[in-house]
Amino acid sequence: YCGRLSLMNLPGNNTLKGYSGYTLVEMLIVLTIFIILSSFGYASFSGLRDTVTLNEDVLTLEQDIRWAQRSALFLERGPSERWVYGIGIDFSRFEDDGEYRLFKLCSQFSDFGDPRTKSNFPNFDPNFDIGALNGNLPLPGYVSSLCQTGSSQTEIVRVAGRVDGRVSPDFQIEIPDTLDAEGDSAGNPQYVLFEAVSGRAFFYDSTGSLINYASDGNIVTEPVHFRVEITAPTTGRMKTIIIGNISGKISLESEQT
């Protein structure tokens, strides 16, 4: 029948005959492009995450350092506490797991007045050279006396009501070694102490020995500052917190490693 359309002449049928599937090579190319773009996106996300975490952790650490200094400046002793030399931060575990702790340095004296409470730096008797029990931190460890009267020795105790701080252990954390004015190693600084009332900053190494001072109690000609370096592994961005010797001035530096 001449008026009847042939199925073979339908437009749609010719179109269908022109279609063909994707080849394996084409699918592999598309898949490769997708993986590459995804990896770029993941790297960007990881970098952003590390940057945000780095900024937050450094800000928290900086605030805790300022809290310790401010608390030392306006220190209030409890009714049963001995004289408190100052408030400090213990960084002895910082490079291992990012943890730092706040402490008080409590004297053996009930009140201000003894030469050790009035010297150029805490816990120092100017009649003797610096030694384990003269001018240095009484390490190791903490006691639980909370600076209560009755003790006959200088002690470090935990700050009541404060939670230990921590920087992400995923970061590269370093407290660089220091050199004194003569070029000799002054030890790896681990402790920062802010003196009561004055807020002056003093540094101690892992054994509790005072840094920047000679054995007679005089400060060296070129004292070093306390530096804490924290680097994000993904971006290589490093932030450094610097605490000035004596002045206690806190500054922040940022650089790309």
Short mmCIF file of C-alpha atoms in Angstrom, two decimals:
data_model
loop_
_atom_site.label_atom_id
_atom_site.label_comp_id
_atom_site.label_asym_id
_atom_site.label_seq_id
_atom_site.Cartn_x
_atom_site.Cartn_y
_atom_site.Cartn_z
CA TYR A 1 0.00 0.00 0.00
CA CYS A 2 1.55 3.16 -1.28
CA GLY A 3 0.21 5.36 1.55
CA ARG A 4 1.67 3.13 4.24
CA LEU A 5 5.00 4.30 5.71
CA SER A 6 7.69 1.76 5.75
CA LEU A 7 9.28 1.07 9.11
CA MET A 8 12.65 1.26 7.48
CA ASN A 9 11.97 4.83 6.41
CA LEU A 10 11.13 6.17 9.87
CA PRO A 11 13.51 9.02 10.85
CA GLY A 12 14.00 7.64 14.31
CA ASN A 13 15.16 4.30 13.03
CA ASN A 14 17.95 5.85 10.95
CA THR A 15 19.05 7.88 13.95
CA LEU A 16 19.26 4.81 16.17
CA LYS A 17 21.38 3.05 13.59
CA GLY A 18 23.89 5.98 13.86
CA TYR A 19 24.49 5.59 17.65
CA SER A 20 27.41 3.64 19.09
CA GLY A 21 28.67 2.92 22.68
CA TYR A 22 31.77 4.35 24.44
CA THR A 23 34.99 2.50 23.94
CA LEU A 24 37.06 1.26 26.88
CA VAL A 25 39.80 3.77 26.07
CA GLU A 26 37.35 6.67 26.22
CA MET A 27 36.00 5.50 29.59
CA LEU A 28 39.52 5.18 30.98
CA ILE A 29 40.37 8.72 29.83
CA VAL A 30 37.26 10.15 31.51
CA LEU A 31 37.96 8.17 34.67
CA THR A 32 41.57 9.41 34.76
CA ILE A 33 40.46 13.03 34.37
CA PHE A 34 37.94 12.57 37.18
CA ILE A 35 40.59 11.09 39.51
CA ILE A 36 43.00 13.94 38.76
CA LEU A 37 40.38 16.58 39.43
CA SER A 38 39.31 14.80 42.63
CA SER A 39 42.89 14.66 43.89
CA PHE A 40 43.27 18.39 43.30
CA GLY A 41 40.08 18.99 45.25
CA TYR A 42 41.18 16.76 48.12
CA ALA A 43 44.60 18.43 48.30
CA SER A 44 42.95 21.84 48.38
CA PHE A 45 40.57 20.71 51.11
CA SER A 46 43.39 19.17 53.17
CA GLY A 47 45.43 22.35 52.84
CA LEU A 48 42.48 24.49 53.92
CA ARG A 49 41.76 22.17 56.87
CA ASP A 50 45.39 22.28 58.01
CA THR A 51 45.51 26.07 57.69
CA VAL A 52 42.36 26.50 59.78
CA THR A 53 43.56 24.04 62.43
CA LEU A 54 47.01 25.65 62.53
CA ASN A 55 45.53 29.11 63.03
CA GLU A 56 43.17 27.88 65.76
CA ASP A 57 45.85 25.94 67.66
CA VAL A 58 48.39 28.77 67.50
CA LEU A 59 45.77 31.29 68.62
CA THR A 60 44.80 29.08 71.59
CA LEU A 61 48.45 28.62 72.58
CA GLU A 62 49.11 32.35 72.29
CA GLN A 63 46.07 33.10 74.44
CA ASP A 64 47.23 30.61 77.10
CA ILE A 65 50.68 32.21 77.18
CA ARG A 66 49.11 35.64 77.60
CA TRP A 67 46.80 34.23 80.29
CA ALA A 68 49.82 32.96 82.24
CA GLN A 69 51.57 36.32 81.97
CA ARG A 70 48.47 38.30 82.90
CA SER A 71 47.72 35.97 85.81
CA ALA A 72 51.27 36.45 87.11
CA LEU A 73 50.92 40.22 86.87
CA PHE A 74 47.71 40.21 88.90
CA LEU A 75 48.44 37.19 91.04
CA GLU A 76 46.16 36.62 94.01
CA ARG A 77 47.35 34.20 96.66
CA GLY A 78 44.96 32.00 98.52
CA PRO A 79 44.67 32.48 102.29
CA SER A 80 46.85 29.43 103.02
CA GLU A 81 49.35 29.77 100.16
CA ARG A 82 53.04 30.52 100.43
CA TRP A 83 54.69 33.25 98.39
CA VAL A 84 54.27 32.44 94.68
CA TYR A 85 57.25 33.29 92.46
CA GLY A 86 55.15 33.24 89.33
CA ILE A 87 53.10 31.29 86.81
CA GLY A 88 54.66 29.35 83.97
CA ILE A 89 54.13 26.97 81.07
CA ASP A 90 55.71 23.53 80.87
CA PHE A 91 56.64 22.64 77.27
CA SER A 92 58.67 19.52 78.17
CA ARG A 93 56.22 17.23 76.31
CA PHE A 94 55.37 19.69 73.56
CA GLU A 95 57.59 18.28 70.80
CA ASP A 96 56.42 14.71 71.53
CA ASP A 97 52.64 15.05 71.54
CA GLY A 98 51.84 18.79 71.35
CA GLU A 99 50.83 19.02 75.03
CA TYR A 100 51.72 21.87 77.38
CA ARG A 101 50.87 22.42 81.06
CA LEU A 102 50.41 25.46 83.29
CA PHE A 103 52.05 25.61 86.70
CA LYS A 104 52.86 27.79 89.71
CA LEU A 105 56.34 28.14 91.16
CA CYS A 106 55.83 28.29 94.92
CA SER A 107 58.56 29.48 97.26
CA GLN A 108 59.45 27.96 100.61
CA PHE A 109 58.59 31.26 102.31
CA SER A 110 55.21 32.27 103.60
CA ASP A 111 55.63 35.94 102.70
CA PHE A 112 57.67 38.32 100.57
CA GLY A 113 60.89 39.53 102.18
CA ASP A 114 63.57 36.86 101.99
CA PRO A 115 66.45 37.65 99.54
CA ARG A 116 65.24 34.81 97.30
CA THR A 117 61.92 36.60 96.82
CA LYS A 118 63.62 39.91 95.92
CA SER A 119 66.48 38.81 93.62
CA ASN A 120 67.01 39.48 89.92
CA PHE A 121 65.15 36.28 89.17
CA PRO A 122 62.97 33.88 91.23
CA ASN A 123 64.36 31.45 93.78
CA PHE A 124 67.94 32.86 93.74
CA ASP A 125 70.09 33.63 96.74
CA PRO A 126 72.74 36.14 95.54
CA ASN A 127 75.18 34.92 98.19
CA PHE A 128 75.70 31.68 96.24
CA ASP A 129 76.18 30.62 92.62
CA ILE A 130 73.26 29.26 90.63
CA GLY A 131 72.71 25.61 91.50
CA ALA A 132 70.09 22.87 91.54
CA LEU A 133 68.38 24.44 94.56
CA ASN A 134 69.37 28.04 93.90
CA GLY A 135 67.79 29.86 90.97
CA ASN A 136 66.60 26.81 89.06
CA LEU A 137 63.28 24.97 88.80
CA PRO A 138 62.84 22.14 91.32
CA LEU A 139 62.46 19.26 88.88
CA PRO A 140 61.31 16.58 88.33
CA GLY A 141 57.57 16.44 88.62
CA TYR A 142 54.76 18.27 90.34
CA VAL A 143 53.47 18.15 93.88
CA SER A 144 49.87 18.40 95.03
CA SER A 145 50.32 20.76 97.96
CA LEU A 146 48.76 23.69 96.07
CA CYS A 147 51.40 26.04 97.56
CA GLN A 148 50.06 25.45 101.04
CA THR A 149 52.12 26.67 103.96
CA GLY A 150 54.31 24.29 105.88
CA SER A 151 56.69 23.24 103.11
CA SER A 152 60.39 23.97 103.52
CA GLN A 153 61.30 23.85 99.84
CA THR A 154 60.47 25.50 96.54
CA GLU A 155 57.95 23.48 94.50
CA ILE A 156 56.10 23.57 91.21
CA VAL A 157 52.40 22.74 91.31
CA ARG A 158 49.65 22.52 88.71
CA VAL A 159 47.44 25.55 88.26
CA ALA A 160 44.06 24.68 89.76
CA GLY A 161 41.09 24.90 87.43
CA ARG A 162 43.14 24.95 84.23
CA VAL A 163 42.94 22.23 81.58
CA ASP A 164 46.11 21.17 79.83
CA GLY A 165 46.51 22.60 76.35
CA ARG A 166 47.42 20.74 73.19
CA VAL A 167 48.48 21.51 69.64
CA SER A 168 47.54 18.96 66.98
CA PRO A 169 50.18 16.17 67.02
CA ASP A 170 49.82 16.01 63.21
CA PHE A 171 51.86 19.21 63.01
CA GLN A 172 55.63 19.40 63.04
CA ILE A 173 56.47 20.98 66.40
CA GLU A 174 59.88 22.26 67.39
CA ILE A 175 61.42 24.35 70.14
CA PRO A 176 64.83 25.25 68.67
CA ASP A 177 67.97 24.90 70.76
CA THR A 178 69.54 28.16 71.87
CA LEU A 179 73.06 29.54 72.09
CA ASP A 180 74.29 31.91 74.76
CA ALA A 181 76.52 34.92 74.22
CA GLU A 182 79.70 32.82 74.25
CA GLY A 183 78.36 30.43 71.62
CA ASP A 184 77.92 27.49 73.98
CA SER A 185 74.70 25.55 74.05
CA ALA A 186 72.35 27.00 76.63
CA GLY A 187 70.21 23.88 76.63
CA ASN A 188 66.91 23.13 74.98
CA PRO A 189 64.37 25.56 76.51
CA GLN A 190 61.37 23.75 77.96
CA TYR A 191 59.84 26.02 80.59
CA VAL A 192 58.68 29.63 80.60
CA LEU A 193 58.05 31.41 83.88
CA PHE A 194 56.34 34.80 84.25
CA GLU A 195 57.35 36.44 87.51
CA ALA A 196 54.64 37.49 89.95
CA VAL A 197 53.76 41.20 89.91
CA SER A 198 56.47 42.17 87.36
CA GLY A 199 55.48 39.76 84.57
CA ARG A 200 59.14 39.33 83.58
CA ALA A 201 59.87 36.19 81.54
CA PHE A 202 62.50 33.59 82.47
CA PHE A 203 63.41 30.43 80.57
CA TYR A 204 64.62 27.03 81.80
CA ASP A 205 65.95 23.96 80.00
CA SER A 206 64.85 20.33 80.33
CA THR A 207 66.81 19.90 83.58
CA GLY A 208 65.28 23.03 85.11
CA SER A 209 68.47 25.09 84.69
CA LEU A 210 68.02 28.81 84.07
CA ILE A 211 68.91 30.01 80.55
CA ASN A 212 70.55 33.37 79.73
CA TYR A 213 72.32 33.75 83.08
CA ALA A 214 75.89 33.09 84.21
CA SER A 215 76.62 31.12 87.37
CA ASP A 216 77.01 34.31 89.41
CA GLY A 217 73.46 35.38 88.56
CA ASN A 218 74.33 38.04 85.97
CA ILE A 219 72.56 38.04 82.63
CA VAL A 220 74.65 37.22 79.55
CA THR A 221 75.35 39.96 77.01
CA GLU A 222 73.21 38.43 74.25
CA PRO A 223 70.28 36.61 75.83
CA VAL A 224 68.09 34.45 73.62
CA HIS A 225 64.32 34.45 73.28
CA PHE A 226 61.95 31.51 73.61
CA ARG A 227 60.69 30.25 70.22
CA VAL A 228 57.95 27.74 69.44
CA GLU A 229 57.69 26.65 65.78
CA ILE A 230 54.58 24.87 64.47
CA THR A 231 54.40 23.71 60.83
CA ALA A 232 51.42 22.31 58.91
CA PRO A 233 52.62 19.25 56.93
CA THR A 234 50.28 19.68 53.95
CA THR A 235 50.90 23.35 53.18
CA GLY A 236 54.36 23.79 54.75
CA ARG A 237 53.17 26.96 56.45
CA MET A 238 54.99 27.63 59.72
CA LYS A 239 53.93 29.87 62.56
CA THR A 240 56.38 30.87 65.27
CA ILE A 241 55.48 32.24 68.68
CA ILE A 242 58.31 34.26 70.26
CA ILE A 243 58.51 35.23 73.93
CA GLY A 244 61.02 37.94 74.69
CA ASN A 245 63.55 37.32 77.46
CA ILE A 246 62.77 39.46 80.55
CA SER A 247 60.34 41.72 78.65
CA GLY A 248 57.93 38.85 78.10
CA LYS A 249 56.81 40.47 74.85
CA ILE A 250 54.84 37.97 72.79
CA SER A 251 55.02 38.15 68.99
CA LEU A 252 53.92 35.93 66.12
CA GLU A 253 55.71 35.23 62.83
CA SER A 254 54.40 33.36 59.78
CA GLU A 255 56.34 31.95 56.84
CA GLN A 256 56.22 29.33 54.10
CA THR A 257 58.82 26.60 54.46
#
